[in-house]
Tab-separated table of C-alpha atoms and ligand atoms in Angstrom:
chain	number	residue	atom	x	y	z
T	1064	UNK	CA	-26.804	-9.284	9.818
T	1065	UNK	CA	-29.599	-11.099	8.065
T	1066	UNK	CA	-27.855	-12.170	4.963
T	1067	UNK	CA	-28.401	-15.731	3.816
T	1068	UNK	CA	-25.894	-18.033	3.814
T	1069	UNK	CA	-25.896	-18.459	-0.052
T	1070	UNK	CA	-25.110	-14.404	-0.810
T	1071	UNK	CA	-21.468	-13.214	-1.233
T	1072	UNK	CA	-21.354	-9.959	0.798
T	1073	UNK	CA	-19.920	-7.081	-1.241
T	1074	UNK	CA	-16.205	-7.004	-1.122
T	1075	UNK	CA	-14.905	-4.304	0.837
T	1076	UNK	CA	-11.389	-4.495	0.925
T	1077	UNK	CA	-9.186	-1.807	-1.185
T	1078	UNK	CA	-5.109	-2.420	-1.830
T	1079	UNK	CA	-3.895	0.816	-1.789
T	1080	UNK	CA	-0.217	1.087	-4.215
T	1081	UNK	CA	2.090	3.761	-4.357
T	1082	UNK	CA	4.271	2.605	-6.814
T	1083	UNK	CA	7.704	4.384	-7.627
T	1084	UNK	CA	10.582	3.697	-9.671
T	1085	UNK	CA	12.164	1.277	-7.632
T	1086	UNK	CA	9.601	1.264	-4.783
T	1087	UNK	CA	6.042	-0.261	-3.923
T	1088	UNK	CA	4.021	1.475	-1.039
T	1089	UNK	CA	0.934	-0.570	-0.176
T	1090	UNK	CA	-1.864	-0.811	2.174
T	1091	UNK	CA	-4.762	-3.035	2.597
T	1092	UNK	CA	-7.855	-1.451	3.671
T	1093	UNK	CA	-10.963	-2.998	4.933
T	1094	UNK	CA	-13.497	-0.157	4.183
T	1095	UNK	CA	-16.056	-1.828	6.160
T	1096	UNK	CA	-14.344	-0.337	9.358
T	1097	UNK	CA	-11.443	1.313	7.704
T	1098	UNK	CA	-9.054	-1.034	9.014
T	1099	UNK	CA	-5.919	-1.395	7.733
T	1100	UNK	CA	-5.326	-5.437	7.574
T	1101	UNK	CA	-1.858	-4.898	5.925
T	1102	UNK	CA	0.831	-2.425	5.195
T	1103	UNK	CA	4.603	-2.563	3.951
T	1104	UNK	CA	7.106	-1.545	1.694
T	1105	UNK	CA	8.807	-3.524	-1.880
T	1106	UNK	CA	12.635	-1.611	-2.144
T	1107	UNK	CA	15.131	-1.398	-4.382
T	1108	UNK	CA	13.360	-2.709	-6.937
T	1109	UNK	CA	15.538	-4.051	-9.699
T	1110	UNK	CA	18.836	-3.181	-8.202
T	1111	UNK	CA	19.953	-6.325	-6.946
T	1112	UNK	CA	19.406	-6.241	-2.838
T	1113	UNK	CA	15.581	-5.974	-2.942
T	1114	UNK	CA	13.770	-6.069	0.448
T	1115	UNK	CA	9.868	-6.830	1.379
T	1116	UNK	CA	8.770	-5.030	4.455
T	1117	UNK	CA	5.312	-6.568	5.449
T	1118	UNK	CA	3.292	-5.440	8.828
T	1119	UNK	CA	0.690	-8.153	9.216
T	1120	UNK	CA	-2.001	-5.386	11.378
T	1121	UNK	CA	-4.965	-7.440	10.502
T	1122	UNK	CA	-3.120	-10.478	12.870
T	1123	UNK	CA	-0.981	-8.339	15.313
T	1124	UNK	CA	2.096	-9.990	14.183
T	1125	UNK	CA	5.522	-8.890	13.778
T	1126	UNK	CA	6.779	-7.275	10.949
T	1127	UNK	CA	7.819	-9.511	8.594
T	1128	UNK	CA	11.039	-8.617	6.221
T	1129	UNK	CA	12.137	-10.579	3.322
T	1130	UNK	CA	15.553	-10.243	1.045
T	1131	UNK	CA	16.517	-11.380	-2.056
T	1132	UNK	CA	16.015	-9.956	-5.554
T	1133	UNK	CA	13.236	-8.088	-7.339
T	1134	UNK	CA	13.979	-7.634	-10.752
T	1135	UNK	CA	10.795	-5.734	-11.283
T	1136	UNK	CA	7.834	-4.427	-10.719
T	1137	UNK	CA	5.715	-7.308	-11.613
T	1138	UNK	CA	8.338	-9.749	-9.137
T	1139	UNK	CA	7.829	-6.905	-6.391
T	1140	UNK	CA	4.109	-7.460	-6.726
T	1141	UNK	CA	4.258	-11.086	-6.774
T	1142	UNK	CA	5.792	-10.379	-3.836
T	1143	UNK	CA	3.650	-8.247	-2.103
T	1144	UNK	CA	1.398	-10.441	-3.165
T	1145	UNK	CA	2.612	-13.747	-1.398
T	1146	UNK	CA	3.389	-11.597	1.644
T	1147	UNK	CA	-0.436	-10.864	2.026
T	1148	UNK	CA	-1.480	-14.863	1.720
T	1149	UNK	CA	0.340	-15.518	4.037
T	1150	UNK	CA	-1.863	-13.609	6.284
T	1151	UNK	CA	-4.937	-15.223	4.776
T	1152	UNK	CA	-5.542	-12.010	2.546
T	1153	UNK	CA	-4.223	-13.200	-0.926
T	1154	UNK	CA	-4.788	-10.107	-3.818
T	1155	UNK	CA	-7.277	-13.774	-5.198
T	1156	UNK	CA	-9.681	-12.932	-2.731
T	1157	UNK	CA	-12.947	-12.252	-3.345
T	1158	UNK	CA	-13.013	-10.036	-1.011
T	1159	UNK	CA	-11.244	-6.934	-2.995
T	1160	UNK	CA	-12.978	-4.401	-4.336
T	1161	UNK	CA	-10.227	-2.444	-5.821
T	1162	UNK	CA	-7.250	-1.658	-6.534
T	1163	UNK	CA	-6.226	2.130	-5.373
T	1164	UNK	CA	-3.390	4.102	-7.461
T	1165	UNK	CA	-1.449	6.993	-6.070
T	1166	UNK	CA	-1.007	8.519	-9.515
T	1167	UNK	CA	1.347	11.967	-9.372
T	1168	UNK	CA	-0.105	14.226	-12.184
T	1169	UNK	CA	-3.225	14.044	-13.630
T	1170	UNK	CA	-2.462	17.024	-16.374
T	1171	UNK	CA	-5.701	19.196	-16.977
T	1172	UNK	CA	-8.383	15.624	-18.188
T	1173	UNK	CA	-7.761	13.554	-15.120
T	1174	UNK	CA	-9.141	15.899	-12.474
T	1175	UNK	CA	-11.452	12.824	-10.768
T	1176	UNK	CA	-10.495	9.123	-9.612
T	1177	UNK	CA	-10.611	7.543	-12.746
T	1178	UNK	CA	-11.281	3.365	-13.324
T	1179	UNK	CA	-8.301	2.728	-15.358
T	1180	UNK	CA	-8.569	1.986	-19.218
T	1181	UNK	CA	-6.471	2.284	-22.199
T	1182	UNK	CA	-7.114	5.669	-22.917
T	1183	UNK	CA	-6.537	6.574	-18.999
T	1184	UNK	CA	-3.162	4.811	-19.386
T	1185	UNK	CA	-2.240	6.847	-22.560
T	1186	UNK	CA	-3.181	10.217	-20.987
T	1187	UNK	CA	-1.094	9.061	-17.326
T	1188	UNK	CA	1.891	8.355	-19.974
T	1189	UNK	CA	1.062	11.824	-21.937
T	1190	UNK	CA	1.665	13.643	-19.447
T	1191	UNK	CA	5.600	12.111	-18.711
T	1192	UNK	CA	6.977	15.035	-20.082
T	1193	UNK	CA	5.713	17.144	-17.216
T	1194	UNK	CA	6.452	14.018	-14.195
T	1195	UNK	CA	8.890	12.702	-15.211
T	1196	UNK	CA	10.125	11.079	-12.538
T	1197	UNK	CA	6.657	9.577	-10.872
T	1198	UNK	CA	4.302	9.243	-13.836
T	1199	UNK	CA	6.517	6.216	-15.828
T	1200	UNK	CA	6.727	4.408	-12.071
T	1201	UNK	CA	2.706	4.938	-11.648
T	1202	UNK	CA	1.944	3.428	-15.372
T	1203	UNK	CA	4.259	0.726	-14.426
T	1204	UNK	CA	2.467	-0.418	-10.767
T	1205	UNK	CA	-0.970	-0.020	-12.823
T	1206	UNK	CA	-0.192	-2.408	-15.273
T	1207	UNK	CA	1.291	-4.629	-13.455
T	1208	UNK	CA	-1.822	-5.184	-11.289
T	1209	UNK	CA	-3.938	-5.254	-14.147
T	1210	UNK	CA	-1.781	-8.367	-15.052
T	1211	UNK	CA	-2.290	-9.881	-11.655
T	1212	UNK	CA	-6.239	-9.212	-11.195
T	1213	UNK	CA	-7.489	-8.389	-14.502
T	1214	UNK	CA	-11.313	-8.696	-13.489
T	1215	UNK	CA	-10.465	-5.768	-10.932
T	1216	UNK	CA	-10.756	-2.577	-11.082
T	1217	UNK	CA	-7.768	-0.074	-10.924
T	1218	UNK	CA	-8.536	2.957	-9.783
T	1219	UNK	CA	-6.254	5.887	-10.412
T	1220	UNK	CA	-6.384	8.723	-7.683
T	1221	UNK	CA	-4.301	11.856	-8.582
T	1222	UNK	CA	-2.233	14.039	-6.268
T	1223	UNK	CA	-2.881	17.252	-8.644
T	1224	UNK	CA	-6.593	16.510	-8.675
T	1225	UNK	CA	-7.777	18.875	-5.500
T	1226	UNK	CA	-5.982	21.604	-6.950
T	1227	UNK	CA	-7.748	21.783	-10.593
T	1228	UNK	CA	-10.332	24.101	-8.782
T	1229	UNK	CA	-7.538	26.480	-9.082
T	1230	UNK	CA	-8.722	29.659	-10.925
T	1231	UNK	CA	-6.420	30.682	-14.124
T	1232	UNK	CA	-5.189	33.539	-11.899
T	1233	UNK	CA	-3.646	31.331	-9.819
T	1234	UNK	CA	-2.487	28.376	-12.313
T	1235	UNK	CA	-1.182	30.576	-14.658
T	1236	UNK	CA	2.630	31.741	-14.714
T	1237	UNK	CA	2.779	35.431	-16.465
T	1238	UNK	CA	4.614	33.981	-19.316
T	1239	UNK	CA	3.809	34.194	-23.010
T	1240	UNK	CA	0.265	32.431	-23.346
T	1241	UNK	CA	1.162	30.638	-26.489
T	1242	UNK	CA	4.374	28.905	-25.013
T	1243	UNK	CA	3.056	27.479	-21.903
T	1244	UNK	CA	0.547	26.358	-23.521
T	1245	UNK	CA	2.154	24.383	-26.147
T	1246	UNK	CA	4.469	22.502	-23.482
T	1247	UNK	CA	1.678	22.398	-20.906
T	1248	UNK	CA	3.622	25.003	-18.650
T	1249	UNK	CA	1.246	26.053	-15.549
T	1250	UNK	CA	0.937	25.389	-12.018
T	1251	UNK	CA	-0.931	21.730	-11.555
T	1252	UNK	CA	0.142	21.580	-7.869
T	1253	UNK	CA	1.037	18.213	-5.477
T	1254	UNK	CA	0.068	16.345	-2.359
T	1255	UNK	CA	-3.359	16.934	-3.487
T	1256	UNK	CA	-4.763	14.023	-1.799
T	1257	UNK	CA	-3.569	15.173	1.666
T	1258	UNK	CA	-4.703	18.340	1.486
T	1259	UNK	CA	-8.248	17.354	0.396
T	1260	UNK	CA	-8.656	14.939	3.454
T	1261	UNK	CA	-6.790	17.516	5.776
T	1262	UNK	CA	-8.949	19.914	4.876
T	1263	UNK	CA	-12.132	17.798	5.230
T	1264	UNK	CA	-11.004	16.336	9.035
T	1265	UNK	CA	-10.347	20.100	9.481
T	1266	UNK	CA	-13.769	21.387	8.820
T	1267	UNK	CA	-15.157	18.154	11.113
T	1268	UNK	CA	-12.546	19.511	13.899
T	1269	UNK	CA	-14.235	22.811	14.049
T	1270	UNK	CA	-17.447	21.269	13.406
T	1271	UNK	CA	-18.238	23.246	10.297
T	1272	UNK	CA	-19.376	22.537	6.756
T	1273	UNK	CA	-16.976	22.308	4.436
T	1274	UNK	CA	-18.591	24.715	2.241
T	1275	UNK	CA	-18.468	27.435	5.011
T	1276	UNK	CA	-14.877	26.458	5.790
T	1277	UNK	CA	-11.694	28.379	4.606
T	1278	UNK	CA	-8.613	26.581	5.269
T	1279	UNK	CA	-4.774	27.364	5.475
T	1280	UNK	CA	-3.539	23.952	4.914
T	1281	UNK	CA	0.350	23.322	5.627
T	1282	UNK	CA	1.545	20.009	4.602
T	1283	UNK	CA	4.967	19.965	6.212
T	1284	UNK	CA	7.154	16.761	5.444
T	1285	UNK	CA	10.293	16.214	3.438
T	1286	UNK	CA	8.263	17.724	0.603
T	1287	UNK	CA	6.535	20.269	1.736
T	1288	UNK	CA	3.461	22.465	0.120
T	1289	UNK	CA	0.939	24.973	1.266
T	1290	UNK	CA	-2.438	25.397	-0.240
T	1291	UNK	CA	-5.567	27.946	0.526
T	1292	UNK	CA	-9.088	26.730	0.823
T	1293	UNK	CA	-12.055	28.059	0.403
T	1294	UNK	CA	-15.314	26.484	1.219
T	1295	UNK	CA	-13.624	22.888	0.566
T	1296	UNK	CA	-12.041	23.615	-3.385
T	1297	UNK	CA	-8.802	25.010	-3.226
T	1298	UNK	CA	-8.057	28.433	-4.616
T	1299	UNK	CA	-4.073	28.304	-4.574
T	1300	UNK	CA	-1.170	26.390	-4.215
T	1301	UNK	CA	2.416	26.698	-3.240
T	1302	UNK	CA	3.766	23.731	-5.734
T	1303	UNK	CA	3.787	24.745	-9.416
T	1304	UNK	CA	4.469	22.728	-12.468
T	1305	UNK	CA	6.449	20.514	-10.772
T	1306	UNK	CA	6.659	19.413	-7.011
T	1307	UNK	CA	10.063	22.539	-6.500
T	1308	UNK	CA	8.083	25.704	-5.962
T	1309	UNK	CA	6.785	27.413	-2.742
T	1310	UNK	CA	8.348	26.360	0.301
T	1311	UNK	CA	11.243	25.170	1.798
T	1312	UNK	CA	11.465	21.349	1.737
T	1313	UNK	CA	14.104	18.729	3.284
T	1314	UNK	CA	16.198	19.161	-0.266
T	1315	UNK	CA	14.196	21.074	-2.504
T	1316	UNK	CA	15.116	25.222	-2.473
T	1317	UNK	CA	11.292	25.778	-2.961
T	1318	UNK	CA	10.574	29.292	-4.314
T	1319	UNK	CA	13.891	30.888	-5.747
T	1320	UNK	CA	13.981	33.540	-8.569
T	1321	UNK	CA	14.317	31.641	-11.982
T	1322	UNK	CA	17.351	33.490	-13.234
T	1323	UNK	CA	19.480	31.590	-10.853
T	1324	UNK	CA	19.568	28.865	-13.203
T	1325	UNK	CA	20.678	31.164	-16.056
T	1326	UNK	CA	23.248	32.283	-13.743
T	1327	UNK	CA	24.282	28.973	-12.893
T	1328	UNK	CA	24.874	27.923	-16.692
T	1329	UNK	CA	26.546	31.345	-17.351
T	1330	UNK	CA	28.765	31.415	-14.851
T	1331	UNK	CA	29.703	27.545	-12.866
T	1332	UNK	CA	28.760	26.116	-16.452
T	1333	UNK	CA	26.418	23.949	-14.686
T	1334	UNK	CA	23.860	21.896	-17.615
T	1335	UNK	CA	19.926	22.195	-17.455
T	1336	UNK	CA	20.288	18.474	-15.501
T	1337	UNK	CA	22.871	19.568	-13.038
T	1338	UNK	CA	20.634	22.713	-11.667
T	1339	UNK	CA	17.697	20.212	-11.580
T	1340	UNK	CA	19.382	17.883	-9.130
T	1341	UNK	CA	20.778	21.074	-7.279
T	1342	UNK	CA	17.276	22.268	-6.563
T	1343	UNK	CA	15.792	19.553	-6.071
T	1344	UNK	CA	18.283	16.624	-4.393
T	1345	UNK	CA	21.014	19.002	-2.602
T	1346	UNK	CA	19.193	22.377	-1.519
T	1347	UNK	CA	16.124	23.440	1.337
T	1348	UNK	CA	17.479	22.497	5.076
T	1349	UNK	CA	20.234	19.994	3.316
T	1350	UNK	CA	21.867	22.103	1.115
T	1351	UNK	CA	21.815	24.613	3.954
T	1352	UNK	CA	22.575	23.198	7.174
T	1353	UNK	CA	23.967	19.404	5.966
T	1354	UNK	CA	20.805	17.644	7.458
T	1355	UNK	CA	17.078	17.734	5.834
T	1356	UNK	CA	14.937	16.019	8.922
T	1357	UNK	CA	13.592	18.664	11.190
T	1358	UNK	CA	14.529	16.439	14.699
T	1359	UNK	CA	18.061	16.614	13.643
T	1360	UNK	CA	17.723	20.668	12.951
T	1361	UNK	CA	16.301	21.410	16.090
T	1362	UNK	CA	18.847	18.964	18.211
T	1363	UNK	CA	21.335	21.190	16.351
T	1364	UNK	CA	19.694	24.418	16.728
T	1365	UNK	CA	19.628	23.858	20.794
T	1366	UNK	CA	23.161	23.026	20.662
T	1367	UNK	CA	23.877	26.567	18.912
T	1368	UNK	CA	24.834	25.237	15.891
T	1369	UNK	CA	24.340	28.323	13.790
T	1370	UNK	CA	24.205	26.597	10.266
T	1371	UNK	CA	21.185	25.009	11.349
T	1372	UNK	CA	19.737	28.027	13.165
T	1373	UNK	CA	19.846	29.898	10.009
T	1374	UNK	CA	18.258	26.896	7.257
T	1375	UNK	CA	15.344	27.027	10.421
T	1376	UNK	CA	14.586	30.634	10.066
T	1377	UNK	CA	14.807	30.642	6.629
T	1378	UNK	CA	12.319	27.505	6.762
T	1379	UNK	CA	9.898	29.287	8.818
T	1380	UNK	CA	10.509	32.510	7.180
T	1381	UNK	CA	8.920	31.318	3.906
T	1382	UNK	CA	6.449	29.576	5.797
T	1383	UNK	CA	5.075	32.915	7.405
T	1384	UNK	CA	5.188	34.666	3.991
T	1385	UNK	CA	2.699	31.539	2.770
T	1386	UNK	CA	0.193	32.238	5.952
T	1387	UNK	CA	0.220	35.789	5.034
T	1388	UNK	CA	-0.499	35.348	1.381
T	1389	UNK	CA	-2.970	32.546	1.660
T	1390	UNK	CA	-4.680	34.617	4.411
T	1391	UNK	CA	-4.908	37.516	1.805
T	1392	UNK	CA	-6.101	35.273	-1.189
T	1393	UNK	CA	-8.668	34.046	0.831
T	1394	UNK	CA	-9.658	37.429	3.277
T	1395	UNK	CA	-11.278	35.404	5.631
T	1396	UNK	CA	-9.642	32.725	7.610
T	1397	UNK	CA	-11.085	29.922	9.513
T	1398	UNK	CA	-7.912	27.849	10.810
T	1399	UNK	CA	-4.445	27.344	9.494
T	1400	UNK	CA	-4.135	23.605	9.912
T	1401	UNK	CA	-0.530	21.930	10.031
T	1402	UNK	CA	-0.126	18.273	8.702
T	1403	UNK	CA	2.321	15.538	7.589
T	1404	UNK	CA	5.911	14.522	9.358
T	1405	UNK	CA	6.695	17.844	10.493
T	1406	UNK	CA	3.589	19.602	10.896
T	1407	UNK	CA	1.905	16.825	13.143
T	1408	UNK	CA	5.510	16.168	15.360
T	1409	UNK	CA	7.233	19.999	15.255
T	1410	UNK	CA	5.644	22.142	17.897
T	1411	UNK	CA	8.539	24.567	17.163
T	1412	UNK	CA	7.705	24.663	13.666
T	1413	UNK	CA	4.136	25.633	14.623
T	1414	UNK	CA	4.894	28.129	17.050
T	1415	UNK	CA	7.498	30.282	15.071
T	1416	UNK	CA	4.743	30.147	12.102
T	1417	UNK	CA	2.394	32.220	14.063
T	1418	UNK	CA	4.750	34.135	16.430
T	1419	UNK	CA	3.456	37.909	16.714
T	1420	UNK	CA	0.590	37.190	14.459
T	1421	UNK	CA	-2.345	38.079	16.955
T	1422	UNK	CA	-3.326	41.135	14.483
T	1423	UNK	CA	-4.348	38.423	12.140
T	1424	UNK	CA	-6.365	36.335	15.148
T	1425	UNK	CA	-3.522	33.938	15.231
T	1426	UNK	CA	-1.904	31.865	18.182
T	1427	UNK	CA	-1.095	29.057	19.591
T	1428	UNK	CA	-1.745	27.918	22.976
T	1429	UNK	CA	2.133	26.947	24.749
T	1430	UNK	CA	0.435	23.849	26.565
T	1431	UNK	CA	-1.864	22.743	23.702
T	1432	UNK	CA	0.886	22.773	20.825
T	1433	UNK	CA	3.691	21.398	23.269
T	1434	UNK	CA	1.170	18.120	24.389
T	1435	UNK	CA	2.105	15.441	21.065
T	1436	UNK	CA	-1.065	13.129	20.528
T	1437	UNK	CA	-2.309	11.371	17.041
T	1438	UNK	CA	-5.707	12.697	17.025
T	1439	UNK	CA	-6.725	15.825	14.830
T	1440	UNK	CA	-6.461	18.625	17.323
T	1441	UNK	CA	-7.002	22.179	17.959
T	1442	UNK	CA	-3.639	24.218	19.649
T	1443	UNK	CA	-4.811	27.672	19.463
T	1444	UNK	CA	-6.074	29.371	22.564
T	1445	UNK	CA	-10.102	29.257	23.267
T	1446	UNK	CA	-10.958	32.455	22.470
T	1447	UNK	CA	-8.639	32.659	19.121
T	1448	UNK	CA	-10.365	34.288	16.237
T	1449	UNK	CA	-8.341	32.087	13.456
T	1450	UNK	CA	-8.267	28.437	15.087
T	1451	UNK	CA	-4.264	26.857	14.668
T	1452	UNK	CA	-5.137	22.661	14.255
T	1453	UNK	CA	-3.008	19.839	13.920
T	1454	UNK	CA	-4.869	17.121	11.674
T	1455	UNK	CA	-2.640	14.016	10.717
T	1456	UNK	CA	-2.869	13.178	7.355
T	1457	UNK	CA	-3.584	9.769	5.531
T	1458	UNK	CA	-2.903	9.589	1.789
T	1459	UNK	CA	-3.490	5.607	1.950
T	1460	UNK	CA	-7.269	5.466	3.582
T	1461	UNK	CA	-7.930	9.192	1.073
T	1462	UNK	CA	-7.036	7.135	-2.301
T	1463	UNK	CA	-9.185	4.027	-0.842
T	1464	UNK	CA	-11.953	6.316	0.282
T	1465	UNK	CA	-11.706	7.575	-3.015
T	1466	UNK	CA	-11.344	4.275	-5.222
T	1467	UNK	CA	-14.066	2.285	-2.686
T	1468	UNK	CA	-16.643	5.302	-3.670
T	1469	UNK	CA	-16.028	4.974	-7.668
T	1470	UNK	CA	-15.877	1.249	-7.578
T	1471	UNK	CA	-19.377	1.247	-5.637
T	1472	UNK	CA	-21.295	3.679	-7.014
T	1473	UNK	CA	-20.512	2.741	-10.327
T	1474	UNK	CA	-19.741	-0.605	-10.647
T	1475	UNK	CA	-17.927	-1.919	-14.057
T	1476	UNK	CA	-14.982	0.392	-16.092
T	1477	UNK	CA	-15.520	3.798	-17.487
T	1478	UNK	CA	-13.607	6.802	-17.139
T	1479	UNK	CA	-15.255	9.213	-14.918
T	1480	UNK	CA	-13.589	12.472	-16.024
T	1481	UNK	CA	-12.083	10.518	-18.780
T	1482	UNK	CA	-9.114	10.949	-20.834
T	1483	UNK	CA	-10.474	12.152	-23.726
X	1928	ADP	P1	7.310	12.422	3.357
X	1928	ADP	O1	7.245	13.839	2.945
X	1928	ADP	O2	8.574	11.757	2.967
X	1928	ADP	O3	6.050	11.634	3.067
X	1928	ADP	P2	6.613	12.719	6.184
X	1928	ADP	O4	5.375	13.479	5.998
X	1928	ADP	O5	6.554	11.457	6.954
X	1928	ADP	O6	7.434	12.420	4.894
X	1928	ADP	O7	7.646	13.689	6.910
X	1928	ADP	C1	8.976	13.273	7.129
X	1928	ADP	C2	9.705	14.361	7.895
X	1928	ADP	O8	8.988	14.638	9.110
X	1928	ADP	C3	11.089	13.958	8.339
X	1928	ADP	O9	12.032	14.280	7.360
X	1928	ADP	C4	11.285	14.778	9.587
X	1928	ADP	O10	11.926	15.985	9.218
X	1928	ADP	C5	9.912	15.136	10.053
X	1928	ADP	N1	9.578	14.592	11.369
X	1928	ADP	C6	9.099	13.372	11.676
X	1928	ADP	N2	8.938	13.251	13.011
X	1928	ADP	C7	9.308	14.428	13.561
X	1928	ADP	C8	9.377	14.938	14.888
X	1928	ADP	N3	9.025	14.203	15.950
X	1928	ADP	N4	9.806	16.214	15.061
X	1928	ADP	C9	10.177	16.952	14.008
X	1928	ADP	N5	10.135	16.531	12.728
X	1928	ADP	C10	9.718	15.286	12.512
């Protein structure tokens, strides 16, 4: 490096928050290297027993955990904050670039990271009708950072933003046209960050372009969500309005026919409220086996515990249904790519996906899905027409990817995409 003494480099560091109602997710990212210098957790944020997690990566160090009380989100930051200075990387530094949001819904307007303004913050709290659970926390982590480093900016990244390519065909619901659109009813779609870097990695994997690339993408954690690509935009989802459609998930039922909830009122005179925690807190794998994480299925499922046997075909049932639709919306099929907890860790899973699927060019190689490994990797045989991949995902370095770009190719605030 030639620079003189005298010149600041250009910071290059991005905090990364994912900010929920009584959580703070965070990662500091140098994107010089991509490093990740810091990473932890703020819990339990205003109910009393709050605890700082703190992994010091940039130093090697232990992790660090602290307990006391949070009252909220701006005492979590401060936090967070005093956590990271004590590694020499206080949120004062000059080094920081930005500030990187995980935002939930974006609605229809905020379909590109956004630098956060006013009129961003209005449309993020708009749109609380349809999140109403993530939105609120999201506003609430923005503005509280804006209070800490007002000079910076916050860049909101949105997980329904990959799937706005979504033609009407696929984000409508056949319901009257003049309802859903006056309470915003279609299918926006989640986890949209993962499945746009999954999908990237994946086309890199096979060494394609991503515009000659089409893309089964199967992000399989406690949530859970499908999507089909084609050429790097994606074409259809398995989440809908909200985060319960499509698949089965550790507690959500996923797909289910819609009269069940009429049925429910009608008949166990359960409220709108109760059916909503039903379907989305006590049903998938927990409400039918008593355990959501897929280690603790399978232990059960080699034990013969037939409660668990069943929630794991059902699981994989579904799953199959999702290959074979995607595969038809998108006629051609490059690789079905598995990602997040399950999908990187369940070779199981993977294998019962594709079982008997050959007629469609699918397979997986016994040796190749049963070896573990972090790295983005391919498990179907050589010679298989449709390639099967396991690519890790990694929301944290997509959203600072994401903010780092904005923040240096157009330096200053302005909504890109704005709110309008
Ligand atoms: P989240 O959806 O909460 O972000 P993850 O993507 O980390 O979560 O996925 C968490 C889930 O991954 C756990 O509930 C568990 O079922 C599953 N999981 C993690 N490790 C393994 C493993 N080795 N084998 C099977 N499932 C695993």
């Amino acid at each position: 490096m030639t620079t003189p003494p005298s010149h600041t480099p250009a910071p290059t560091r991005v905090l990364v928050l994912n900010s929920g109602s009584s959580s703070v997710k965070y990662q500091l990212i140098d994107m010089a290297d991509r490093s990740r210098l810091a990473a932890g957790i703020a819990e339990r944020i205003g109910e009393g027993a709050s605890a700082v997690s703190h992994q010091p990566l940039s130093t090697g160090g232990e992790t660090r955990e602290w307990q006391g009380e949070l009252a909220d989100h701006d005492a979590a930051l401060a936090a967070i904050a005093k956590e990271l200075a004590a590694d020499g990387l206080g949120l004062d530094s000059p080094e920081l670039a930005a500030i990187g949001h995980r935002v939930v819904h974006g609605g229809l307007k905020l379909t590109e990271p956004t630098v956060v303004d006013d009129a961003v913050l209005k449309e993020i709290e708009r749109l609380v009708p349809v999140a109403p659970l993530h939105n609120p926390a999201n506003v609430t982590g923005i503005r509280t950072a804006q209070r800490l480093r007002p000079d910076l900016p916050q860049v909101a990244v949105f997980d329904t933003a990959f799937h706005s390519s979504m033609p009407e065909h696929a984000a409508r619901y056949a319901i009257d046209v003049e309802t859903a659109d006056a309470h915003r009813v279609r299918r926006y779609g989640f986890h949209g960050t993962s499945h746009a870097y999954v999908s990237r990695k994946a086309a890199e994997l096979l060494g394609k372009d991503a515009a000659d690339t089409n893309l089964i993408v199967l992000h399989l954690g406690n949530g859970a969500s499908a999507s089909a690509v084609r050429a790097g935009r994606c074409e259809d989802t398995s989440m809908g309005l909200t985060p319960l459609e499509g698949l089965v998930m550790g507690t959500r039922s996923g797909d289910i026919d819609p009269a069940v909830v009429f049925h429910l009122g009608r008949v166990a005179g359960m409220s709108a409220d109760e059916v909503d925690d039903l379907l989305n807190k006590r049903s998938g794998l927990l409400g039918l086996c008593g355990a959501n994480d897929m280690r603790e299925i399978r232990r059960r499922v080699d034990a013969g515990d037939a409660a668990a046997r069943l929630a794991f075909d059902i699981y994989i049932h579904r799953l199959r249904k999702y290959i074979g639709a995607y595969y038809a919306v998108l006629g051609r099929v490059d690789a079905v790519v598995f990602t997040a907890g399950v999908g990187e860790n369940a070779a199981p899973v993977r294998e019962a996906a594709v079982a008997g699927l050959e007629q469609l060019g699918l397979a997986v190689d016994g040796d190749l899905n049963a070896a573990g490994g972090k790295e983005a990797r391919l498990i179907s045989p050589e010679d298989a027409r449709v390639k099967v991949a396991v690519v890790p995902t990694d929301e944290e370095l997509e959203i600072a990817e994401q903010s780092y770009a904005l923040v240096t190719a157009s330096p200053g605030p302005g909504p890109e995409g704005g709110a309008g």
